């Protein structure tokens, strides 16, 4: 007996048939293994979910491949290669999925699967936080950018929290002039809301001070500062901190995140999430 119309099996087969017209040609394109992991996590189209509306014209896999292409290569939306769906269609999907919270949901599911594969519990009990300032393009408006005097960067700063494997938990974007300890309450609030099992957070010396007692009193989290030894010169791998610093390196290797081109801070957050979606889905697609 064939599967009922609209089931994940039928939807996957239908989308694979639609995608057969576009040959996989770019390094950023999803493999069959990646797509099998991602497809079931995307929200059903309205026409399949009983919400009405027209049937989608473009294959979801082509949309995701186009977003990955932008994230990995850092091109302008309007410079989308012609074998992808129209750039405006891809951008509309990108913006709508972000507004609906879909990118965070997909990222959470992928992260849980990676943790289970590594023999961990799906929900982490500890996190590491840090930030990185990136230069802003002329498309970034003045109210949402600032100057980081320490790094001598005019742009924005992304603040992230990761688990002990370096997988992204949450991200917020602020002007680069915002100090780490000032942005930390918003980041930790988001972390406590999305990962209720977390009890311990590691951070560097930039988060020291009153934030430690505030975090304990308001969120019930233990914030532990991992300090660098002043007697040591040059590069030193610090316990716990290297995990989040490696994740910031993963993110910066994707050209759309090497610089901030987004008019809206939440769209830069989305670019960071899509970067980690690409990384975690590729990891899951590899044989154990």
Short mmCIF file of C-alpha atoms in Angstrom, two decimals:
data_model
loop_
_atom_site.label_atom_id
_atom_site.label_comp_id
_atom_site.label_asym_id
_atom_site.label_seq_id
_atom_site.Cartn_x
_atom_site.Cartn_y
_atom_site.Cartn_z
CA UNK A 1 0.00 0.00 0.00
CA UNK A 2 1.38 3.44 -0.90
CA UNK A 3 1.93 6.04 1.81
CA UNK A 4 -0.81 8.67 2.24
CA UNK A 5 -0.29 11.89 0.32
CA UNK A 6 1.52 14.52 2.39
CA UNK A 7 3.46 12.09 4.57
CA UNK A 8 7.19 12.77 5.06
CA UNK A 9 8.01 9.76 2.84
CA UNK A 10 5.93 11.07 -0.08
CA UNK A 11 7.15 14.62 0.46
CA UNK A 12 10.79 13.49 0.43
CA UNK A 13 10.30 11.45 -2.74
CA UNK A 14 8.41 14.26 -4.43
CA UNK A 15 11.08 16.83 -3.60
CA UNK A 16 13.84 14.50 -4.81
CA UNK A 17 12.03 14.20 -8.13
CA UNK A 18 11.66 17.98 -8.38
CA UNK A 19 15.34 18.42 -7.49
CA UNK A 20 16.48 16.05 -10.24
CA UNK A 21 16.34 18.92 -12.74
CA UNK A 22 19.21 20.72 -10.98
CA UNK A 23 22.59 19.02 -11.01
CA UNK A 24 24.67 19.22 -7.83
CA UNK A 25 27.68 21.33 -8.79
CA UNK A 26 28.81 23.53 -5.87
CA UNK A 27 30.77 22.41 -2.78
CA UNK A 28 28.10 24.02 -0.59
CA UNK A 29 25.27 21.90 -2.06
CA UNK A 30 23.72 19.35 0.26
CA UNK A 31 24.61 15.71 -0.22
CA UNK A 32 21.82 13.13 -0.28
CA UNK A 33 22.74 12.23 3.29
CA UNK A 34 22.57 15.85 4.43
CA UNK A 35 19.23 16.41 2.78
CA UNK A 36 17.78 13.27 4.33
CA UNK A 37 18.71 14.74 7.73
CA UNK A 38 17.41 18.27 7.06
CA UNK A 39 14.25 17.59 5.04
CA UNK A 40 12.18 16.09 7.83
CA UNK A 41 12.93 19.07 10.09
CA UNK A 42 11.58 21.75 7.75
CA UNK A 43 7.98 22.91 8.28
CA UNK A 44 5.43 21.38 5.92
CA UNK A 45 4.22 23.64 3.09
CA UNK A 46 0.80 25.12 3.74
CA UNK A 47 -0.74 23.10 0.91
CA UNK A 48 0.43 19.83 2.53
CA UNK A 49 -0.34 20.89 6.10
CA UNK A 50 -4.01 21.59 5.35
CA UNK A 51 -3.61 25.36 5.57
CA UNK A 52 -4.49 26.02 1.95
CA UNK A 53 -2.52 28.14 -0.47
CA UNK A 54 -0.82 27.29 -3.72
CA UNK A 55 1.49 24.36 -4.14
CA UNK A 56 5.13 25.37 -3.80
CA UNK A 57 6.82 25.90 -7.15
CA UNK A 58 10.43 25.40 -6.10
CA UNK A 59 12.00 22.39 -4.47
CA UNK A 60 12.90 22.87 -0.82
CA UNK A 61 16.29 21.29 -1.40
CA UNK A 62 17.11 23.92 -4.02
CA UNK A 63 16.11 26.66 -1.54
CA UNK A 64 18.37 25.23 1.19
CA UNK A 65 21.23 24.77 -1.29
CA UNK A 66 20.85 28.42 -2.32
CA UNK A 67 20.97 29.62 1.31
CA UNK A 68 24.06 27.46 1.94
CA UNK A 69 25.63 28.96 -1.20
CA UNK A 70 25.13 32.49 0.14
CA UNK A 71 26.40 31.54 3.60
CA UNK A 72 29.49 29.73 2.33
CA UNK A 73 30.49 32.09 -0.49
CA UNK A 74 29.35 35.46 0.90
CA UNK A 75 27.70 36.67 -2.30
CA UNK A 76 24.98 39.28 -2.62
CA UNK A 77 21.44 37.91 -2.76
CA UNK A 78 20.99 39.42 -6.21
CA UNK A 79 24.13 37.62 -7.44
CA UNK A 80 22.52 34.18 -6.96
CA UNK A 81 23.57 31.80 -9.78
CA UNK A 82 20.82 31.22 -12.34
CA UNK A 83 20.48 27.49 -11.66
CA UNK A 84 19.00 28.29 -8.23
CA UNK A 85 15.46 29.59 -7.72
CA UNK A 86 15.09 33.41 -8.08
CA UNK A 87 17.03 35.28 -5.40
CA UNK A 88 13.89 37.02 -4.14
CA UNK A 89 12.21 33.65 -3.58
CA UNK A 90 15.22 32.32 -1.68
CA UNK A 91 15.44 35.47 0.43
CA UNK A 92 11.71 35.32 1.25
CA UNK A 93 12.11 31.75 2.48
CA UNK A 94 15.19 32.76 4.49
CA UNK A 95 13.37 35.68 6.15
CA UNK A 96 10.10 33.80 6.74
CA UNK A 97 11.80 30.76 8.27
CA UNK A 98 13.84 32.99 10.57
CA UNK A 99 10.76 34.98 11.66
CA UNK A 100 8.97 31.70 12.47
CA UNK A 101 11.89 30.45 14.57
CA UNK A 102 12.48 27.54 12.20
CA UNK A 103 16.26 27.92 11.97
CA UNK A 104 16.67 27.64 15.75
CA UNK A 105 14.36 24.59 15.84
CA UNK A 106 16.32 22.83 13.08
CA UNK A 107 19.61 23.67 14.76
CA UNK A 108 18.36 22.32 18.11
CA UNK A 109 17.26 19.02 16.54
CA UNK A 110 20.53 18.55 14.67
CA UNK A 111 22.58 19.37 17.77
CA UNK A 112 20.62 16.84 19.84
CA UNK A 113 21.28 14.14 17.25
CA UNK A 114 25.01 14.87 17.16
CA UNK A 115 25.19 14.71 20.95
CA UNK A 116 23.32 11.39 21.05
CA UNK A 117 25.65 9.98 18.39
CA UNK A 118 28.62 11.04 20.56
CA UNK A 119 27.16 9.14 23.51
CA UNK A 120 26.00 12.29 25.33
CA UNK A 121 22.54 13.20 26.58
CA UNK A 122 20.55 15.26 24.08
CA UNK A 123 20.27 18.23 26.47
CA UNK A 124 23.61 19.70 27.62
CA UNK A 125 24.28 20.48 31.28
CA UNK A 126 27.13 22.97 30.72
CA UNK A 127 27.93 25.74 28.24
CA UNK A 128 30.71 28.09 27.22
CA UNK A 129 30.14 31.72 26.17
CA UNK A 130 32.28 34.18 24.24
CA UNK A 131 32.02 36.89 21.60
CA UNK A 132 33.69 38.07 18.41
CA UNK A 133 33.59 41.46 16.70
CA UNK A 134 33.30 41.60 12.91
CA UNK A 135 33.59 44.52 10.53
CA UNK A 136 30.31 45.81 9.15
CA UNK A 137 29.64 46.58 5.50
CA UNK A 138 28.00 49.81 4.35
CA UNK A 139 24.63 48.01 4.40
CA UNK A 140 24.71 47.97 8.22
CA UNK A 141 22.91 51.02 9.60
CA UNK A 142 24.63 53.29 12.13
CA UNK A 143 22.23 52.57 15.06
CA UNK A 144 23.08 48.84 14.96
CA UNK A 145 26.86 49.17 14.68
CA UNK A 146 29.58 50.44 17.00
CA UNK A 147 33.33 50.64 17.56
CA UNK A 148 35.19 47.98 19.51
CA UNK A 149 38.17 49.94 20.84
CA UNK A 150 39.98 46.80 22.00
CA UNK A 151 39.89 45.08 18.62
CA UNK A 152 39.76 48.36 16.64
CA UNK A 153 36.75 47.14 14.69
CA UNK A 154 33.78 49.19 13.53
CA UNK A 155 30.86 46.85 13.16
CA UNK A 156 28.85 44.35 15.14
CA UNK A 157 29.61 41.73 17.77
CA UNK A 158 28.14 38.26 17.90
CA UNK A 159 27.80 36.67 21.32
CA UNK A 160 27.42 32.90 21.32
CA UNK A 161 26.88 30.05 23.76
CA UNK A 162 27.99 26.53 22.86
CA UNK A 163 27.91 23.14 24.53
CA UNK A 164 31.00 21.16 25.51
CA UNK A 165 31.29 19.83 21.94
CA UNK A 166 31.32 23.34 20.49
CA UNK A 167 27.80 23.06 19.02
CA UNK A 168 25.83 26.31 18.97
CA UNK A 169 23.12 26.77 21.60
CA UNK A 170 22.15 30.40 21.02
CA UNK A 171 23.45 33.63 19.51
CA UNK A 172 22.68 37.34 19.81
CA UNK A 173 24.14 40.22 17.77
CA UNK A 174 24.85 43.68 19.18
CA UNK A 175 26.88 46.74 18.13
CA UNK A 176 30.60 46.04 18.55
CA UNK A 177 30.78 48.77 21.21
CA UNK A 178 28.71 46.69 23.66
CA UNK A 179 30.88 45.10 26.35
CA UNK A 180 30.70 41.34 26.85
CA UNK A 181 29.42 41.64 30.42
CA UNK A 182 26.66 44.04 29.27
CA UNK A 183 25.41 41.69 26.55
CA UNK A 184 25.75 38.59 28.74
CA UNK A 185 22.40 38.93 30.62
CA UNK A 186 20.40 38.76 27.37
CA UNK A 187 22.49 35.83 26.11
CA UNK A 188 22.21 33.96 29.42
CA UNK A 189 18.45 34.60 29.59
CA UNK A 190 18.10 33.04 26.15
CA UNK A 191 20.38 30.17 27.14
CA UNK A 192 18.40 29.44 30.31
CA UNK A 193 15.13 29.49 28.37
CA UNK A 194 16.21 27.12 25.59
CA UNK A 195 18.43 24.77 27.63
CA UNK A 196 16.85 24.33 31.04
CA UNK A 197 19.20 21.51 32.04
CA UNK A 198 22.27 23.78 31.99
CA UNK A 199 23.67 24.59 35.44
CA UNK A 200 27.26 25.67 34.69
CA UNK A 201 28.64 28.24 32.25
CA UNK A 202 32.32 28.90 31.53
CA UNK A 203 33.56 32.30 30.34
CA UNK A 204 36.70 34.40 30.04
CA UNK A 205 37.82 37.33 32.18
CA UNK A 206 35.68 39.81 30.25
CA UNK A 207 32.63 38.47 32.08
CA UNK A 208 34.06 38.81 35.59
CA UNK A 209 32.58 41.08 38.23
CA UNK A 210 28.98 41.55 39.34
CA UNK A 211 27.75 39.29 36.54
CA UNK A 212 28.73 36.21 38.55
CA UNK A 213 26.36 36.95 41.43
CA UNK A 214 23.65 38.26 39.07
CA UNK A 215 23.71 35.02 37.07
CA UNK A 216 23.40 32.93 40.23
CA UNK A 217 20.63 35.06 41.78
CA UNK A 218 18.47 35.61 38.68
CA UNK A 219 19.01 32.48 36.59
CA UNK A 220 20.31 29.89 39.04
CA UNK A 221 23.39 29.31 36.86
CA UNK A 222 26.97 28.99 38.03
CA UNK A 223 29.25 31.25 36.00
CA UNK A 224 32.89 30.16 36.23
CA UNK A 225 35.69 32.38 34.89
CA UNK A 226 38.57 30.62 33.13
CA UNK A 227 41.49 33.05 33.44
CA UNK A 228 44.68 33.20 31.43
CA UNK A 229 47.95 32.97 33.33
CA UNK A 230 49.66 36.37 33.15
CA UNK A 231 53.09 34.73 33.37
CA UNK A 232 52.61 32.93 30.05
CA UNK A 233 53.33 34.70 26.76
CA UNK A 234 52.08 33.84 23.28
CA UNK A 235 49.22 31.58 22.31
CA UNK A 236 47.97 29.20 24.99
CA UNK A 237 45.13 26.69 24.75
CA UNK A 238 42.92 27.38 27.76
CA UNK A 239 40.65 24.72 29.26
CA UNK A 240 36.99 25.03 28.18
CA UNK A 241 37.55 28.36 26.42
CA UNK A 242 39.19 26.75 23.39
CA UNK A 243 35.87 25.03 22.59
CA UNK A 244 33.94 28.25 21.96
CA UNK A 245 36.93 29.89 20.26
CA UNK A 246 37.04 26.97 17.82
CA UNK A 247 33.34 27.43 17.08
CA UNK A 248 33.91 31.13 16.36
CA UNK A 249 36.61 29.99 13.93
CA UNK A 250 34.18 27.58 12.23
CA UNK A 251 31.69 30.40 11.80
CA UNK A 252 34.25 32.86 10.41
CA UNK A 253 35.37 30.37 7.75
CA UNK A 254 31.99 30.94 6.06
CA UNK A 255 32.40 34.12 4.04
CA UNK A 256 28.98 35.59 4.76
CA UNK A 257 29.94 35.55 8.44
CA UNK A 258 33.51 36.78 8.00
CA UNK A 259 31.98 40.26 7.69
CA UNK A 260 28.53 41.55 8.62
CA UNK A 261 26.49 42.45 5.53
CA UNK A 262 23.00 42.17 7.05
CA UNK A 263 20.73 45.17 7.44
CA UNK A 264 18.97 43.51 10.37
CA UNK A 265 20.90 42.08 13.36
CA UNK A 266 18.51 39.11 13.49
CA UNK A 267 19.47 38.21 9.93
CA UNK A 268 23.12 38.03 10.95
CA UNK A 269 22.02 35.74 13.77
CA UNK A 270 20.23 33.64 11.15
CA UNK A 271 23.40 33.45 9.05
CA UNK A 272 25.29 32.13 12.08
CA UNK A 273 22.57 29.52 12.66
CA UNK A 274 22.60 28.42 9.02
CA UNK A 275 26.38 28.09 9.24
CA UNK A 276 26.03 25.70 12.16
CA UNK A 277 23.13 23.88 10.48
CA UNK A 278 25.47 23.19 7.56
CA UNK A 279 28.26 22.02 9.87
CA UNK A 280 26.08 19.73 12.02
CA UNK A 281 24.15 18.24 9.09
CA UNK A 282 27.42 17.38 7.33
CA UNK A 283 28.63 15.72 10.52
CA UNK A 284 25.45 13.66 10.80
CA UNK A 285 25.63 12.64 7.12
CA UNK A 286 29.00 10.94 7.67
CA UNK A 287 28.88 7.23 8.53
CA UNK A 288 29.49 6.40 12.17
#
